[in-house]
mmCIF file of N, CA and C in Angstrom:
data_model
loop_
_atom_site.group_PDB
_atom_site.id
_atom_site.type_symbol
_atom_site.label_atom_id
_atom_site.label_comp_id
_atom_site.label_asym_id
_atom_site.label_seq_id
_atom_site.Cartn_x
_atom_site.Cartn_y
_atom_site.Cartn_z
ATOM 1 N N MET A 19 46.931 148.622 -83.397
ATOM 2 C CA MET A 19 46.257 148.779 -84.545
ATOM 3 C C MET A 19 45.880 150.201 -85.091
ATOM 4 N N ARG A 20 46.774 151.147 -84.295
ATOM 5 C CA ARG A 20 46.730 152.454 -84.580
ATOM 6 C C ARG A 20 46.800 152.751 -85.969
ATOM 7 N N MET A 21 47.908 151.930 -86.528
ATOM 8 C CA MET A 21 48.192 152.052 -88.162
ATOM 9 C C MET A 21 46.854 151.749 -88.848
ATOM 10 N N MET A 22 45.934 150.977 -88.707
ATOM 11 C CA MET A 22 44.784 150.426 -89.249
ATOM 12 C C MET A 22 43.932 151.642 -89.079
ATOM 13 N N GLU A 23 43.946 152.277 -88.074
ATOM 14 C CA GLU A 23 42.851 153.476 -87.824
ATOM 15 C C GLU A 23 43.388 154.499 -88.803
ATOM 16 N N GLN A 24 44.642 154.850 -89.017
ATOM 17 C CA GLN A 24 45.311 155.765 -89.932
ATOM 18 C C GLN A 24 45.042 155.266 -91.372
ATOM 19 N N VAL A 25 44.936 153.965 -91.604
ATOM 20 C CA VAL A 25 44.512 153.609 -92.878
ATOM 21 C C VAL A 25 43.101 153.847 -93.380
ATOM 22 N N LEU A 26 42.254 153.699 -92.396
ATOM 23 C CA LEU A 26 40.818 154.008 -92.608
ATOM 24 C C LEU A 26 40.673 155.480 -92.598
ATOM 25 N N ASN A 27 41.346 156.301 -91.739
ATOM 26 C CA ASN A 27 41.092 157.680 -92.028
ATOM 27 C C ASN A 27 41.435 158.270 -93.478
ATOM 28 N N ASP A 28 42.664 157.591 -93.917
ATOM 29 C CA ASP A 28 43.004 158.169 -95.249
ATOM 30 C C ASP A 28 42.199 157.626 -96.217
ATOM 31 N N TYR A 29 41.589 156.489 -95.998
ATOM 32 C CA TYR A 29 40.450 156.005 -96.916
ATOM 33 C C TYR A 29 39.109 157.075 -97.025
ATOM 34 N N PHE A 30 38.593 157.201 -96.037
ATOM 35 C CA PHE A 30 37.535 158.111 -95.825
ATOM 36 C C PHE A 30 37.969 159.553 -96.241
ATOM 37 N N ASN A 31 38.841 160.001 -95.947
ATOM 38 C CA ASN A 31 39.572 161.208 -96.558
ATOM 39 C C ASN A 31 39.514 161.294 -97.976
ATOM 40 N N ALA A 32 40.016 160.254 -98.508
ATOM 41 C CA ALA A 32 40.094 160.235 -100.066
ATOM 42 C C ALA A 32 38.699 160.347 -100.590
ATOM 43 N N TRP A 33 37.666 159.668 -100.018
ATOM 44 C CA TRP A 33 36.295 159.573 -100.576
ATOM 45 C C TRP A 33 35.814 161.139 -100.504
ATOM 46 N N ASN A 34 36.118 161.946 -99.167
ATOM 47 C CA ASN A 34 35.570 163.103 -98.994
ATOM 48 C C ASN A 34 36.282 164.142 -99.909
ATOM 49 N N GLN A 35 37.569 163.833 -100.189
ATOM 50 C CA GLN A 35 38.127 164.892 -101.149
ATOM 51 C C GLN A 35 37.491 164.506 -102.643
ATOM 52 N N ALA A 36 37.533 163.255 -102.771
ATOM 53 C CA ALA A 36 36.604 162.876 -104.114
ATOM 54 C C ALA A 36 35.388 163.641 -104.284
ATOM 55 N N PHE A 37 34.701 163.589 -103.384
ATOM 56 C CA PHE A 37 33.225 164.273 -103.415
ATOM 57 C C PHE A 37 33.413 165.528 -103.854
ATOM 58 N N LYS A 38 34.422 166.518 -103.509
ATOM 59 C CA LYS A 38 34.759 167.968 -103.619
ATOM 60 C C LYS A 38 35.276 168.071 -105.153
ATOM 61 N N SER A 39 36.257 167.133 -105.366
ATOM 62 C CA SER A 39 37.050 167.164 -106.624
ATOM 63 C C SER A 39 36.586 166.430 -107.924
ATOM 64 N N ASN A 40 35.797 165.518 -107.658
ATOM 65 C CA ASN A 40 35.241 164.513 -108.671
ATOM 66 C C ASN A 40 36.359 163.744 -109.184
ATOM 67 N N ASP A 41 37.451 163.578 -108.254
ATOM 68 C CA ASP A 41 38.488 162.803 -108.793
ATOM 69 C C ASP A 41 38.595 161.508 -108.267
ATOM 70 N N SER A 42 38.003 160.340 -108.894
ATOM 71 C CA SER A 42 37.843 158.963 -108.421
ATOM 72 C C SER A 42 39.102 158.245 -108.213
ATOM 73 N N GLY A 43 40.163 158.899 -108.763
ATOM 74 C CA GLY A 43 41.645 158.270 -108.665
ATOM 75 C C GLY A 43 42.139 158.332 -107.173
ATOM 76 N N LEU A 44 41.501 159.291 -106.322
ATOM 77 C CA LEU A 44 41.764 159.438 -105.098
ATOM 78 C C LEU A 44 41.600 158.024 -104.339
ATOM 79 N N ILE A 45 40.062 157.743 -104.714
ATOM 80 C CA ILE A 45 39.488 156.354 -104.139
ATOM 81 C C ILE A 45 40.310 155.237 -104.521
ATOM 82 N N ARG A 46 40.270 155.069 -105.885
ATOM 83 C CA ARG A 46 40.686 153.844 -106.550
ATOM 84 C C ARG A 46 42.207 153.450 -105.890
ATOM 85 N N SER A 47 42.950 154.559 -105.619
ATOM 86 C CA SER A 47 44.398 154.433 -105.344
ATOM 87 C C SER A 47 44.446 153.584 -104.075
ATOM 88 N N LYS A 48 43.430 153.622 -103.272
ATOM 89 C CA LYS A 48 43.363 152.952 -101.835
ATOM 90 C C LYS A 48 42.733 151.318 -101.991
ATOM 91 N N MET A 49 42.370 151.122 -103.299
ATOM 92 C CA MET A 49 41.713 149.875 -103.565
ATOM 93 C C MET A 49 42.828 149.008 -104.191
ATOM 94 N N SER A 50 42.691 147.622 -103.773
ATOM 95 C CA SER A 50 43.409 146.547 -104.361
ATOM 96 C C SER A 50 42.733 146.296 -105.790
ATOM 97 N N GLU A 51 43.751 146.067 -106.884
ATOM 98 C CA GLU A 51 43.080 145.515 -108.362
ATOM 99 C C GLU A 51 42.215 144.453 -108.244
ATOM 100 N N GLN A 52 42.300 143.517 -107.129
ATOM 101 C CA GLN A 52 41.495 142.439 -106.908
ATOM 102 C C GLN A 52 40.145 142.732 -105.921
ATOM 103 N N PHE A 53 40.023 144.028 -105.697
ATOM 104 C CA PHE A 53 38.911 144.520 -104.886
ATOM 105 C C PHE A 53 37.507 143.981 -105.372
ATOM 106 N N VAL A 54 36.747 143.479 -104.530
ATOM 107 C CA VAL A 54 35.239 143.033 -104.629
ATOM 108 C C VAL A 54 34.432 143.736 -103.554
ATOM 109 N N GLY A 55 33.623 144.324 -103.881
ATOM 110 C CA GLY A 55 32.318 144.702 -102.848
ATOM 111 C C GLY A 55 30.959 144.502 -103.045
ATOM 112 N N PHE A 56 30.153 144.300 -102.007
ATOM 113 C CA PHE A 56 28.843 144.283 -101.805
ATOM 114 C C PHE A 56 28.090 145.215 -101.235
ATOM 115 N N TRP A 57 26.994 145.440 -101.810
ATOM 116 C CA TRP A 57 26.207 146.728 -101.440
ATOM 117 C C TRP A 57 24.761 145.896 -101.089
ATOM 118 N N ALA A 58 24.108 146.251 -99.887
ATOM 119 C CA ALA A 58 22.833 145.914 -99.883
ATOM 120 C C ALA A 58 21.992 146.488 -99.077
ATOM 121 N N HIS A 59 20.691 146.481 -98.932
ATOM 122 C CA HIS A 59 19.736 147.004 -97.931
ATOM 123 C C HIS A 59 18.535 146.141 -97.844
ATOM 124 N N SER A 60 17.751 146.348 -96.918
ATOM 125 C CA SER A 60 16.634 145.538 -96.570
ATOM 126 C C SER A 60 15.720 145.107 -97.672
ATOM 127 N N SER A 61 15.529 145.844 -98.736
ATOM 128 C CA SER A 61 14.566 145.209 -99.792
ATOM 129 C C SER A 61 15.175 144.801 -101.066
ATOM 130 N N LEU A 62 16.452 144.526 -100.823
ATOM 131 C CA LEU A 62 17.218 143.931 -102.177
ATOM 132 C C LEU A 62 17.328 142.300 -101.494
ATOM 133 N N GLU A 63 16.882 141.501 -102.388
ATOM 134 C CA GLU A 63 17.101 140.072 -102.258
ATOM 135 C C GLU A 63 18.368 139.540 -102.265
ATOM 136 N N VAL A 64 19.202 140.100 -103.438
ATOM 137 C CA VAL A 64 20.724 139.750 -103.452
ATOM 138 C C VAL A 64 21.316 141.032 -103.477
ATOM 139 N N PRO A 65 22.497 141.078 -102.814
ATOM 140 C CA PRO A 65 23.434 142.229 -102.611
ATOM 141 C C PRO A 65 23.949 142.606 -104.116
ATOM 142 N N GLN A 66 24.221 143.831 -104.236
ATOM 143 C CA GLN A 66 24.875 144.073 -105.663
ATOM 144 C C GLN A 66 26.398 144.146 -105.363
ATOM 145 N N GLN A 67 26.912 143.540 -106.515
ATOM 146 C CA GLN A 67 28.458 143.202 -106.416
ATOM 147 C C GLN A 67 28.997 144.100 -107.141
ATOM 148 N N TYR A 68 30.114 144.732 -107.052
ATOM 149 C CA TYR A 68 31.062 145.545 -107.925
ATOM 150 C C TYR A 68 32.448 145.097 -107.563
ATOM 151 N N ASP A 69 33.343 145.684 -108.335
ATOM 152 C CA ASP A 69 34.795 145.586 -108.202
ATOM 153 C C ASP A 69 35.482 146.768 -108.683
ATOM 154 N N TYR A 70 36.811 146.510 -108.701
ATOM 155 C CA TYR A 70 37.782 147.477 -108.847
ATOM 156 C C TYR A 70 37.460 148.531 -110.025
ATOM 157 N N HIS A 71 36.970 148.074 -111.102
ATOM 158 C CA HIS A 71 36.594 148.594 -112.227
ATOM 159 C C HIS A 71 35.351 149.263 -112.143
ATOM 160 N N TYR A 72 34.548 149.305 -111.183
ATOM 161 C CA TYR A 72 33.298 149.821 -111.288
ATOM 162 C C TYR A 72 33.338 151.191 -111.377
ATOM 163 N N ASP A 73 32.146 151.898 -111.858
ATOM 164 C CA ASP A 73 32.322 153.422 -112.373
ATOM 165 C C ASP A 73 32.269 154.570 -110.959
ATOM 166 N N LEU A 74 33.266 154.581 -110.484
ATOM 167 C CA LEU A 74 33.443 155.702 -109.534
ATOM 168 C C LEU A 74 32.997 156.813 -109.843
ATOM 169 N N ASP A 75 33.425 157.165 -111.315
ATOM 170 C CA ASP A 75 33.050 158.589 -111.453
ATOM 171 C C ASP A 75 31.540 158.952 -111.696
ATOM 172 N N GLN A 76 30.738 157.789 -112.115
ATOM 173 C CA GLN A 76 29.260 158.096 -111.951
ATOM 174 C C GLN A 76 28.827 158.069 -110.671
ATOM 175 N N VAL A 77 29.389 157.279 -109.552
ATOM 176 C CA VAL A 77 28.977 157.406 -108.204
ATOM 177 C C VAL A 77 29.087 158.806 -107.642
ATOM 178 N N LEU A 78 30.444 159.459 -107.961
ATOM 179 C CA LEU A 78 30.620 160.801 -107.666
ATOM 180 C C LEU A 78 30.004 161.815 -108.260
ATOM 181 N N LYS A 79 29.278 161.729 -109.614
ATOM 182 C CA LYS A 79 28.443 162.504 -110.335
ATOM 183 C C LYS A 79 27.002 162.558 -109.528
ATOM 184 N N GLN A 80 26.538 161.349 -109.170
ATOM 185 C CA GLN A 80 25.321 161.291 -108.403
ATOM 186 C C GLN A 80 25.216 162.385 -107.275
ATOM 187 N N TYR A 81 26.274 162.854 -106.562
ATOM 188 C CA TYR A 81 26.499 163.596 -105.414
ATOM 189 C C TYR A 81 27.025 164.912 -105.971
ATOM 190 N N ASN A 82 27.080 165.423 -107.012
ATOM 191 C CA ASN A 82 27.715 166.510 -107.803
ATOM 192 C C ASN A 82 27.023 167.760 -107.061
ATOM 193 N N GLN A 83 25.796 167.754 -106.756
ATOM 194 C CA GLN A 83 25.107 169.097 -106.332
ATOM 195 C C GLN A 83 25.017 168.867 -104.725
ATOM 196 N N ALA A 84 25.343 167.968 -104.130
ATOM 197 C CA ALA A 84 25.040 167.557 -102.798
ATOM 198 C C ALA A 84 26.204 168.031 -101.894
ATOM 199 N N ASP A 85 26.090 168.205 -100.693
ATOM 200 C CA ASP A 85 27.025 168.261 -99.556
ATOM 201 C C ASP A 85 27.152 166.874 -99.017
ATOM 202 N N VAL A 86 28.289 166.163 -99.296
ATOM 203 C CA VAL A 86 28.255 164.783 -98.961
ATOM 204 C C VAL A 86 29.406 164.716 -97.931
ATOM 205 N N GLU A 87 29.345 163.853 -96.869
ATOM 206 C CA GLU A 87 30.628 163.471 -96.041
ATOM 207 C C GLU A 87 30.515 162.151 -95.694
ATOM 208 N N LYS A 88 31.702 161.293 -95.867
ATOM 209 C CA LYS A 88 31.533 159.846 -95.260
ATOM 210 C C LYS A 88 32.365 159.972 -93.833
ATOM 211 N N SER A 89 32.017 159.171 -93.182
ATOM 212 C CA SER A 89 32.683 158.868 -91.920
ATOM 213 C C SER A 89 32.747 157.372 -91.396
ATOM 214 N N PHE A 90 33.273 156.891 -90.445
ATOM 215 C CA PHE A 90 33.475 155.605 -90.048
ATOM 216 C C PHE A 90 33.741 155.554 -88.573
ATOM 217 N N GLU A 91 33.029 154.474 -87.860
ATOM 218 C CA GLU A 91 33.208 154.238 -86.696
ATOM 219 C C GLU A 91 33.675 152.802 -86.301
ATOM 220 N N ILE A 92 34.602 152.686 -85.866
ATOM 221 C CA ILE A 92 35.377 151.275 -85.813
ATOM 222 C C ILE A 92 34.599 150.564 -84.590
ATOM 223 N N GLU A 93 34.234 149.201 -84.813
ATOM 224 C CA GLU A 93 33.852 148.594 -83.793
ATOM 225 C C GLU A 93 34.887 147.379 -83.514
ATOM 226 N N SER A 94 35.531 146.782 -84.376
ATOM 227 C CA SER A 94 36.399 145.872 -83.933
ATOM 228 C C SER A 94 37.466 145.971 -85.334
ATOM 229 N N ILE A 95 38.815 145.400 -84.966
ATOM 230 C CA ILE A 95 39.744 145.198 -85.775
ATOM 231 C C ILE A 95 40.401 143.997 -85.435
ATOM 232 N N THR A 96 40.335 143.358 -86.317
ATOM 233 C CA THR A 96 41.019 141.659 -86.211
ATOM 234 C C THR A 96 42.379 141.287 -87.290
ATOM 235 N N LYS A 97 43.470 141.509 -86.748
ATOM 236 C CA LYS A 97 44.530 140.891 -87.598
ATOM 237 C C LYS A 97 44.373 139.176 -87.797
ATOM 238 N N ARG A 98 44.621 139.166 -89.244
ATOM 239 C CA ARG A 98 44.483 137.723 -89.761
ATOM 240 C C ARG A 98 45.938 137.527 -90.379
ATOM 241 N N THR A 99 46.112 136.154 -90.787
ATOM 242 C CA THR A 99 47.437 135.676 -91.339
ATOM 243 C C THR A 99 47.965 136.613 -92.700
ATOM 244 N N ASN A 100 46.983 136.995 -93.462
ATOM 245 C CA ASN A 100 47.320 137.751 -94.526
ATOM 246 C C ASN A 100 46.735 139.187 -94.627
ATOM 247 N N ASP A 101 45.760 139.558 -93.850
ATOM 248 C CA ASP A 101 45.137 140.816 -93.967
ATOM 249 C C ASP A 101 44.492 140.930 -92.541
ATOM 250 N N VAL A 102 43.822 142.309 -92.599
ATOM 251 C CA VAL A 102 43.154 142.635 -91.379
ATOM 252 C C VAL A 102 41.790 142.978 -91.782
ATOM 253 N N LEU A 103 40.759 142.445 -90.984
ATOM 254 C CA LEU A 103 39.218 142.588 -91.134
ATOM 255 C C LEU A 103 38.944 143.799 -90.045
ATOM 256 N N VAL A 104 38.062 144.655 -90.554
ATOM 257 C CA VAL A 104 37.643 145.694 -89.810
ATOM 258 C C VAL A 104 36.003 145.711 -89.966
ATOM 259 N N ILE A 105 35.603 145.800 -88.766
ATOM 260 C CA ILE A 105 33.982 146.005 -88.805
ATOM 261 C C ILE A 105 33.743 147.363 -88.144
ATOM 262 N N GLY A 106 32.484 148.013 -88.772
ATOM 263 C CA GLY A 106 32.194 149.249 -87.973
ATOM 264 C C GLY A 106 31.028 150.011 -88.785
ATOM 265 N N THR A 107 30.678 150.966 -88.436
ATOM 266 C CA THR A 107 29.507 151.796 -88.874
ATOM 267 C C THR A 107 30.046 152.905 -89.894
ATOM 268 N N GLU A 108 29.623 152.831 -91.175
ATOM 269 C CA GLU A 108 29.900 153.872 -91.968
ATOM 270 C C GLU A 108 28.657 154.650 -92.116
ATOM 271 N N THR A 109 28.959 156.036 -92.195
ATOM 272 C CA THR A 109 27.799 156.920 -92.300
ATOM 273 C C THR A 109 28.243 157.865 -93.315
ATOM 274 N N ASN A 110 27.169 157.933 -94.376
ATOM 275 C CA ASN A 110 27.214 158.898 -95.376
ATOM 276 C C ASN A 110 26.081 159.960 -94.884
ATOM 277 N N LYS A 111 26.842 161.189 -94.918
ATOM 278 C CA LYS A 111 25.842 162.219 -94.432
ATOM 279 C C LYS A 111 25.745 163.113 -95.580
ATOM 280 N N ILE A 112 24.454 163.177 -96.286
ATOM 281 C CA ILE A 112 24.106 163.666 -97.604
ATOM 282 C C ILE A 112 23.150 164.917 -97.192
ATOM 283 N N ASN A 113 23.513 166.003 -97.589
ATOM 284 C CA ASN A 113 22.781 167.199 -97.184
ATOM 285 C C ASN A 113 22.492 167.422 -95.732
ATOM 286 N N GLY A 114 23.179 166.989 -94.943
ATOM 287 C CA GLY A 114 22.824 166.896 -93.505
ATOM 288 C C GLY A 114 22.296 165.644 -93.126
ATOM 289 N N LYS A 115 21.734 165.011 -93.781
ATOM 290 C CA LYS A 115 21.021 163.548 -93.477
ATOM 291 C C LYS A 115 21.799 162.368 -93.286
ATOM 292 N N PRO A 116 21.946 161.762 -92.139
ATOM 293 C CA PRO A 116 22.877 160.583 -92.170
ATOM 294 C C PRO A 116 22.094 159.427 -92.464
ATOM 295 N N HIS A 117 22.923 158.603 -93.350
ATOM 296 C CA HIS A 117 22.498 157.238 -94.022
ATOM 297 C C HIS A 117 23.640 156.230 -93.520
ATOM 298 N N PRO A 118 23.202 155.794 -92.260
ATOM 299 C CA PRO A 118 24.263 154.605 -91.748
ATOM 300 C C PRO A 118 24.069 153.433 -92.143
ATOM 301 N N ALA A 119 25.230 152.520 -92.382
ATOM 302 C CA ALA A 119 25.600 151.206 -92.930
ATOM 303 C C ALA A 119 26.422 150.534 -92.129
ATOM 304 N N LYS A 120 26.262 149.143 -91.819
ATOM 305 C CA LYS A 120 27.264 148.416 -91.243
ATOM 306 C C LYS A 120 28.097 147.897 -92.284
ATOM 307 N N ALA A 121 29.442 147.961 -91.917
ATOM 308 C CA ALA A 121 30.418 147.736 -92.909
ATOM 309 C C ALA A 121 31.351 146.673 -92.468
ATOM 310 N N ILE A 122 31.943 145.732 -93.078
ATOM 311 C CA ILE A 122 32.981 144.735 -93.156
ATOM 312 C C ILE A 122 34.195 145.130 -94.143
ATOM 313 N N PHE A 123 35.288 145.323 -93.750
ATOM 314 C CA PHE A 123 36.432 145.737 -94.979
ATOM 315 C C PHE A 123 37.402 144.722 -94.515
ATOM 316 N N ILE A 124 38.029 144.464 -95.671
ATOM 317 C CA ILE A 124 39.331 143.532 -95.474
ATOM 318 C C ILE A 124 40.312 144.215 -96.322
ATOM 319 N N TRP A 125 41.404 144.531 -95.564
ATOM 320 C CA TRP A 125 42.664 145.068 -96.015
ATOM 321 C C TRP A 125 43.763 144.317 -96.063
ATOM 322 N N ARG A 126 44.677 144.419 -97.011
ATOM 323 C CA ARG A 126 45.691 143.716 -97.466
ATOM 324 C C ARG A 126 46.856 144.354 -97.761
ATOM 325 N N LYS A 127 48.070 144.165 -97.302
ATOM 326 C CA LYS A 127 49.477 144.965 -97.574
ATOM 327 C C LYS A 127 49.889 144.591 -99.110
ATOM 328 N N GLU A 128 50.008 145.456 -99.843
ATOM 329 C CA GLU A 128 50.406 145.227 -101.357
ATOM 330 C C GLU A 128 51.446 146.259 -101.471
ATOM 331 N N ASN A 129 52.580 145.681 -101.779
ATOM 332 C CA ASN A 129 53.832 146.631 -102.224
ATOM 333 C C ASN A 129 53.956 147.684 -101.041
ATOM 334 N N ASP A 130 54.008 147.447 -99.706
ATOM 335 C CA ASP A 130 54.212 148.292 -98.774
ATOM 336 C C ASP A 130 52.947 149.129 -98.373
ATOM 337 N N ASP A 131 51.879 149.301 -99.272
ATOM 338 C CA ASP A 131 50.632 150.045 -98.929
ATOM 339 C C ASP A 131 49.391 149.219 -98.735
ATOM 340 N N TRP A 132 48.702 149.569 -97.698
ATOM 341 C CA TRP A 132 47.304 148.742 -97.438
ATOM 342 C C TRP A 132 46.351 149.214 -98.349
ATOM 343 N N LYS A 133 45.827 148.036 -99.186
ATOM 344 C CA LYS A 133 44.855 148.027 -100.036
ATOM 345 C C LYS A 133 43.535 147.622 -99.383
ATOM 346 N N LEU A 134 42.461 148.185 -99.933
ATOM 347 C CA LEU A 134 41.160 147.465 -99.627
ATOM 348 C C LEU A 134 40.902 146.372 -100.796
ATOM 349 N N LEU A 135 40.752 145.152 -100.053
ATOM 350 C CA LEU A 135 40.579 143.928 -100.927
ATOM 351 C C LEU A 135 39.092 143.665 -101.085
ATOM 352 N N ARG A 136 38.273 143.835 -99.937
ATOM 353 C CA ARG A 136 36.830 143.456 -100.166
ATOM 354 C C ARG A 136 35.980 144.437 -99.087
ATOM 355 N N GLU A 137 34.998 144.613 -99.365
ATOM 356 C CA GLU A 137 33.881 145.127 -98.641
ATOM 357 C C GLU A 137 32.434 144.893 -98.794
ATOM 358 N N TYR A 138 31.949 144.726 -97.593
ATOM 359 C CA TYR A 138 30.432 144.241 -97.425
ATOM 360 C C TYR A 138 29.475 145.348 -96.763
ATOM 361 N N ILE A 139 28.771 146.203 -97.371
ATOM 362 C CA ILE A 139 28.052 147.313 -96.961
ATOM 363 C C ILE A 139 26.469 146.933 -96.885
ATOM 364 N N GLU A 140 25.808 147.107 -95.636
ATOM 365 C CA GLU A 140 24.467 146.850 -95.592
ATOM 366 C C GLU A 140 23.950 148.080 -94.961
ATOM 367 N N LEU A 141 23.063 148.797 -95.649
ATOM 368 C CA LEU A 141 22.394 149.989 -95.167
ATOM 369 C C LEU A 141 21.417 149.614 -93.946
ATOM 370 N N ILE A 142 21.493 150.373 -92.858
ATOM 371 C CA ILE A 142 20.654 150.161 -91.729
ATOM 372 C C ILE A 142 19.376 150.653 -91.991
ATOM 373 N N ASN A 143 19.156 151.812 -92.610
ATOM 374 C CA ASN A 143 17.758 152.280 -92.841
ATOM 375 C C ASN A 143 17.150 151.799 -93.998
#
């Protein structure tokens, strides 16, 4: 599963480069066109759903004046029939303050490249 560790490293590096360059294409290039994501925290009744076409440019603009870095700690990697399921902790460090979240990622091979098919993000704090 060392290959999946590299895929994840590349994905989070794309985010970190995009924060600096405001180039959302770096992130979107890692996503399947069938991508669907869910984001939640304890005060939301229903997770927010988004997809491949969500406004990543707006997300990056929210952090335009901030020092932001994403990282990921893998807890488990499970190979399945057609994809790979990864569970871990994603941390967004914003101006030095960590914002951890539990994350589940589903990665699928598309035309010889690993693409993010689904993600479930639940903020811890």
